[in-house]
CSV table of C-alpha atoms in Angstrom, one decimal:
chain,number,residue,atom,x,y,z
A,290,UNK,CA,-25.5,21.4,-40.8
A,291,UNK,CA,-25.1,21.9,-37.0
A,292,UNK,CA,-28.4,22.5,-35.2
A,293,UNK,CA,-28.9,25.9,-33.6
A,294,UNK,CA,-31.3,26.2,-30.6
A,295,UNK,CA,-32.8,29.4,-29.4
A,296,UNK,CA,-32.7,30.1,-25.6
A,297,UNK,CA,-36.1,30.2,-24.0
A,298,UNK,CA,-37.4,27.4,-26.3
A,299,UNK,CA,-35.4,24.6,-24.7
A,300,UNK,CA,-35.1,23.0,-21.3
A,301,UNK,CA,-31.8,22.5,-19.5
A,302,UNK,CA,-32.1,18.8,-20.3
A,303,UNK,CA,-32.5,19.3,-24.0
A,304,UNK,CA,-29.8,21.9,-24.2
A,305,UNK,CA,-27.4,19.5,-22.4
A,306,UNK,CA,-28.3,16.6,-24.8
A,307,UNK,CA,-27.6,18.8,-27.8
A,308,UNK,CA,-24.4,20.1,-26.3
A,309,UNK,CA,-23.2,16.5,-25.5
A,310,UNK,CA,-24.0,15.3,-29.0
A,311,UNK,CA,-22.0,18.2,-30.6
A,312,UNK,CA,-19.0,17.9,-28.3
A,313,UNK,CA,-18.7,14.2,-28.4
A,314,UNK,CA,-19.0,14.2,-32.2
A,315,UNK,CA,-16.7,17.2,-33.0
A,316,UNK,CA,-14.3,18.2,-30.2
A,317,UNK,CA,-14.2,15.9,-27.2
A,318,UNK,CA,-11.6,13.1,-27.2
A,319,UNK,CA,-12.8,10.8,-24.4
A,320,UNK,CA,-16.6,10.4,-24.2
A,321,UNK,CA,-16.6,8.9,-20.7
A,322,UNK,CA,-15.2,12.0,-19.0
A,323,UNK,CA,-17.4,14.7,-20.6
A,324,UNK,CA,-20.3,14.2,-18.2
A,325,UNK,CA,-20.2,16.3,-15.0
A,326,UNK,CA,-22.7,18.0,-12.6
A,327,UNK,CA,-20.9,21.2,-13.6
A,328,UNK,CA,-22.2,20.7,-17.2
A,329,UNK,CA,-25.8,20.5,-15.8
A,330,UNK,CA,-25.3,23.7,-13.8
A,331,UNK,CA,-24.2,25.6,-16.9
A,332,UNK,CA,-27.2,24.3,-18.9
A,333,UNK,CA,-29.6,25.2,-16.0
A,334,UNK,CA,-28.2,28.7,-15.8
A,335,UNK,CA,-28.6,29.3,-19.5
A,336,UNK,CA,-32.1,27.9,-19.8
A,337,UNK,CA,-33.2,29.9,-16.8
A,338,UNK,CA,-31.5,33.0,-18.2
A,339,UNK,CA,-29.5,33.4,-14.9
A,340,UNK,CA,-26.0,34.6,-14.5
A,341,UNK,CA,-23.9,31.8,-16.0
A,342,UNK,CA,-20.5,33.0,-14.8
A,343,UNK,CA,-20.4,31.0,-11.5
A,344,UNK,CA,-21.4,27.7,-13.2
A,345,UNK,CA,-19.1,28.2,-16.1
A,346,UNK,CA,-16.2,29.0,-13.8
A,347,UNK,CA,-16.9,25.9,-11.8
A,348,UNK,CA,-16.9,23.9,-15.1
A,349,UNK,CA,-13.5,25.3,-15.9
A,350,UNK,CA,-12.1,24.1,-12.5
A,351,UNK,CA,-13.6,20.7,-13.1
A,352,UNK,CA,-12.0,20.4,-16.5
A,353,UNK,CA,-8.6,21.4,-15.2
A,354,UNK,CA,-8.9,19.0,-12.3
A,355,UNK,CA,-9.6,16.2,-14.8
A,356,UNK,CA,-6.5,17.0,-16.8
A,357,UNK,CA,-8.4,18.6,-19.8
A,358,UNK,CA,-6.3,21.2,-21.7
A,359,UNK,CA,-7.6,24.7,-21.8
A,360,UNK,CA,-7.9,24.6,-25.5
A,361,UNK,CA,-10.1,21.5,-25.4
A,362,UNK,CA,-12.2,23.0,-22.6
A,363,UNK,CA,-12.8,26.1,-24.7
A,364,UNK,CA,-13.6,24.1,-27.8
A,365,UNK,CA,-16.2,22.3,-25.8
A,366,UNK,CA,-17.7,25.6,-24.7
A,367,UNK,CA,-17.7,26.8,-28.3
A,368,UNK,CA,-20.0,23.8,-29.1
A,369,UNK,CA,-22.4,25.1,-26.5
A,370,UNK,CA,-22.2,28.7,-27.8
A,371,UNK,CA,-23.1,27.3,-31.2
A,372,UNK,CA,-26.4,26.2,-29.8
A,373,UNK,CA,-27.1,29.5,-28.1
A,374,UNK,CA,-25.7,32.2,-30.5
A,375,UNK,CA,-25.3,35.6,-29.0
A,376,UNK,CA,-25.9,34.4,-25.5
A,377,UNK,CA,-23.0,35.4,-23.2
A,378,UNK,CA,-20.3,33.9,-25.4
A,379,UNK,CA,-17.6,36.1,-23.9
A,380,UNK,CA,-18.8,35.4,-20.4
A,381,UNK,CA,-18.8,31.7,-21.0
A,382,UNK,CA,-15.3,31.7,-22.4
A,383,UNK,CA,-13.8,34.0,-19.8
A,384,UNK,CA,-15.4,32.2,-16.9
A,385,UNK,CA,-14.2,28.8,-18.1
A,386,UNK,CA,-10.7,30.2,-18.7
A,387,UNK,CA,-10.5,31.7,-15.2
A,388,UNK,CA,-11.9,28.6,-13.5
A,389,UNK,CA,-9.4,26.4,-15.4
A,390,UNK,CA,-6.5,28.7,-14.5
A,391,UNK,CA,-7.5,28.9,-10.9
A,392,UNK,CA,-7.5,25.1,-10.6
A,393,UNK,CA,-4.4,24.6,-12.7
A,394,UNK,CA,-2.2,26.7,-10.5
A,395,UNK,CA,-3.6,25.6,-7.2
A,396,UNK,CA,-1.2,23.7,-5.0
A,397,UNK,CA,-1.9,20.1,-4.2
A,398,UNK,CA,-3.6,20.0,-0.8
A,399,UNK,CA,-3.6,16.2,-0.2
A,400,UNK,CA,-1.1,13.4,-0.6
A,401,UNK,CA,-3.9,10.9,-0.8
A,402,UNK,CA,-7.5,10.9,-1.8
A,403,UNK,CA,-9.6,10.6,1.4
A,404,UNK,CA,-12.3,8.5,-0.3
A,405,UNK,CA,-10.2,5.9,-2.1
A,406,UNK,CA,-7.0,6.0,-0.1
A,407,UNK,CA,-5.0,6.3,-3.4
A,408,UNK,CA,-2.2,8.9,-3.6
A,409,UNK,CA,-2.5,12.0,-5.7
A,410,UNK,CA,-1.0,12.4,-9.2
A,411,UNK,CA,1.4,14.9,-7.8
A,412,UNK,CA,2.8,12.3,-5.3
A,413,UNK,CA,3.0,9.7,-8.1
A,414,UNK,CA,5.1,12.2,-10.1
A,415,UNK,CA,7.5,12.5,-7.2
A,416,UNK,CA,7.8,8.7,-6.9
A,417,UNK,CA,8.3,8.4,-10.6
A,418,UNK,CA,11.1,10.9,-10.5
A,419,UNK,CA,12.8,8.8,-7.7
A,420,UNK,CA,12.4,5.7,-9.9
A,421,UNK,CA,14.0,7.4,-12.9
A,422,UNK,CA,16.9,8.8,-10.8
A,423,UNK,CA,17.5,5.4,-9.2
A,424,UNK,CA,17.6,3.5,-12.5
A,425,UNK,CA,19.9,6.1,-14.0
A,426,UNK,CA,22.3,5.8,-11.0
A,427,UNK,CA,22.2,2.0,-11.3
A,428,UNK,CA,22.6,2.0,-15.1
A,429,UNK,CA,19.3,0.1,-15.6
A,430,UNK,CA,16.4,0.6,-18.1
A,431,UNK,CA,13.3,2.0,-16.4
A,432,UNK,CA,11.0,0.3,-19.0
A,433,UNK,CA,12.6,-3.0,-18.1
A,434,UNK,CA,12.4,-2.6,-14.4
A,435,UNK,CA,9.0,-0.8,-13.9
A,436,UNK,CA,5.6,-0.4,-15.5
A,437,UNK,CA,2.2,1.1,-14.7
A,438,UNK,CA,-0.9,-1.1,-14.1
A,439,UNK,CA,-3.7,1.1,-15.4
A,440,UNK,CA,-7.4,0.9,-14.4
A,441,UNK,CA,-10.1,2.8,-16.3
A,442,UNK,CA,-13.7,2.7,-15.1
A,443,UNK,CA,-16.7,3.6,-17.2
A,444,UNK,CA,-18.6,6.2,-15.1
A,445,UNK,CA,-20.7,7.6,-17.9
A,446,UNK,CA,-24.0,9.0,-16.7
A,447,UNK,CA,-23.3,8.9,-13.0
A,448,UNK,CA,-23.5,11.8,-10.6
A,449,UNK,CA,-20.8,12.8,-8.1
A,450,UNK,CA,-21.6,10.2,-5.4
A,451,UNK,CA,-22.4,7.5,-7.9
A,452,UNK,CA,-19.0,8.1,-9.6
A,453,UNK,CA,-17.2,7.9,-6.2
A,454,UNK,CA,-18.5,4.5,-5.2
A,455,UNK,CA,-16.9,2.4,-8.0
A,456,UNK,CA,-13.6,4.3,-7.4
A,457,UNK,CA,-13.7,3.4,-3.7
A,458,UNK,CA,-14.2,-0.3,-4.5
A,459,UNK,CA,-11.5,-0.1,-7.2
A,460,UNK,CA,-9.1,1.3,-4.6
A,461,UNK,CA,-9.8,-1.5,-2.2
A,462,UNK,CA,-9.2,-4.1,-4.9
A,463,UNK,CA,-5.9,-2.4,-5.9
A,464,UNK,CA,-4.7,-2.7,-2.3
A,465,UNK,CA,-5.6,-6.4,-2.2
A,466,UNK,CA,-3.7,-7.3,-5.4
A,467,UNK,CA,-0.8,-4.8,-5.1
A,468,UNK,CA,0.1,-5.1,-1.4
A,469,UNK,CA,3.9,-5.1,-1.5
A,470,UNK,CA,4.7,-1.4,-1.2
A,471,UNK,CA,3.7,-0.4,-4.8
A,472,UNK,CA,2.5,3.2,-5.4
A,473,UNK,CA,-1.2,3.3,-6.0
A,474,UNK,CA,-2.5,6.6,-7.4
A,475,UNK,CA,-5.7,8.2,-8.6
A,476,UNK,CA,-5.2,10.2,-11.8
A,477,UNK,CA,-8.7,11.4,-12.4
A,478,UNK,CA,-12.4,10.6,-12.0
A,479,UNK,CA,-12.3,7.3,-13.9
A,480,UNK,CA,-8.5,6.5,-13.8
A,481,UNK,CA,-6.1,4.9,-11.3
A,482,UNK,CA,-2.7,3.4,-11.8
A,483,UNK,CA,-0.1,1.3,-9.9
A,484,UNK,CA,3.6,2.0,-10.2
A,485,UNK,CA,5.0,-1.4,-9.9
A,486,UNK,CA,8.1,-3.5,-10.6
A,487,UNK,CA,8.0,-5.6,-13.8
A,488,UNK,CA,7.9,-9.2,-12.6
A,489,UNK,CA,6.9,-12.5,-14.2
A,490,UNK,CA,3.6,-12.3,-12.3
A,491,UNK,CA,2.6,-8.8,-13.3
A,492,UNK,CA,0.3,-9.8,-16.2
A,493,UNK,CA,-1.5,-12.3,-14.0
A,494,UNK,CA,-1.9,-9.8,-11.2
A,495,UNK,CA,-3.4,-7.3,-13.6
A,496,UNK,CA,-5.8,-9.9,-14.9
A,497,UNK,CA,-6.8,-10.7,-11.3
A,498,UNK,CA,-7.3,-7.0,-10.5
A,499,UNK,CA,-9.7,-6.6,-13.4
A,500,UNK,CA,-11.7,-9.6,-12.4
A,501,UNK,CA,-11.8,-8.5,-8.7
A,502,UNK,CA,-13.0,-5.0,-9.6
A,503,UNK,CA,-15.6,-6.3,-12.0
A,504,UNK,CA,-16.9,-8.7,-9.3
A,505,UNK,CA,-17.0,-6.2,-6.5
A,506,UNK,CA,-18.8,-3.5,-8.6
A,507,UNK,CA,-21.2,-6.0,-10.0
A,508,UNK,CA,-22.1,-7.3,-6.5
A,509,UNK,CA,-22.9,-3.8,-5.2
A,510,UNK,CA,-26.2,-2.4,-6.5
A,511,UNK,CA,-25.0,1.2,-6.1
A,512,UNK,CA,-21.7,0.6,-8.0
A,513,UNK,CA,-22.7,-1.5,-11.0
A,514,UNK,CA,-20.8,-0.4,-14.0
A,515,UNK,CA,-19.4,-2.0,-17.2
A,516,UNK,CA,-16.3,-4.2,-16.6
A,517,UNK,CA,-13.2,-2.0,-16.1
A,518,UNK,CA,-10.4,-1.7,-18.7
A,519,UNK,CA,-7.2,-2.9,-17.0
A,520,UNK,CA,-3.8,-3.0,-18.8
A,521,UNK,CA,0.0,-2.7,-18.4
A,522,UNK,CA,1.4,0.6,-19.6
A,523,UNK,CA,5.1,0.6,-20.4
A,524,UNK,CA,7.1,3.5,-19.0
A,525,UNK,CA,9.0,5.7,-21.5
A,526,UNK,CA,12.8,6.1,-21.4
A,527,UNK,CA,12.7,9.7,-20.2
A,528,UNK,CA,11.0,11.2,-17.1
A,529,UNK,CA,9.6,14.1,-19.1
A,530,UNK,CA,7.8,11.6,-21.4
A,531,UNK,CA,6.5,9.8,-18.3
A,532,UNK,CA,4.9,13.1,-17.1
A,533,UNK,CA,3.2,13.5,-20.5
A,534,UNK,CA,2.0,9.9,-20.2
A,535,UNK,CA,0.4,10.6,-16.8
A,536,UNK,CA,-1.4,13.7,-18.3
A,537,UNK,CA,-2.7,11.6,-21.1
A,538,UNK,CA,-3.8,8.7,-18.9
A,539,UNK,CA,-5.5,11.2,-16.5
A,540,UNK,CA,-8.0,12.0,-19.2
């Protein structure tokens, strides 16, 4: 039976731990991207019996920015509500929904991420559309000509700045290995990809990239994380399917 906690008898830390356990067990698909300072802010507001709306709205924006669907974001909030029954359930759901919608419809303001130098997901989608159009005009198979080299970092338990440092190093490593005009993009907090031509050397370059990122992050005391996951992701035949792939990888 799920544990129910009464507000006023828990700290923000214990509430967060219980919420994390429930969400990661019952509703959240990717454990490494649940953690966020916005989660802490919601727990602190509830434990202090403050107005939770601003923190929950912020969490909604964070979830949308990370590519989390609204349904999953609300399912996560329902896990929290289950721990604090009767405590601002409607406010939490409404604030998360509004924050999510606000971020989801916001126009992209940057072509590239100022910290990592990697281009945005929106710019990558433009480049992908050009690739699909070019292959169609040439009568060639996109999956045969191009692929994505994918990097996923394990940033679990790190705050905003601690999450940024490994991504900065990963971006530098990507530019070292893929330096021939490929499109290097950041999809989300732990994810980055390279849109690259399929060549006989691609597998070796991806392996080199994984070793280089692991070595750079291991050597920096402020950036030490588990070795990254690095792999080659085939492109689907249709551009619409490629857009869905980006959304999934961005998680």
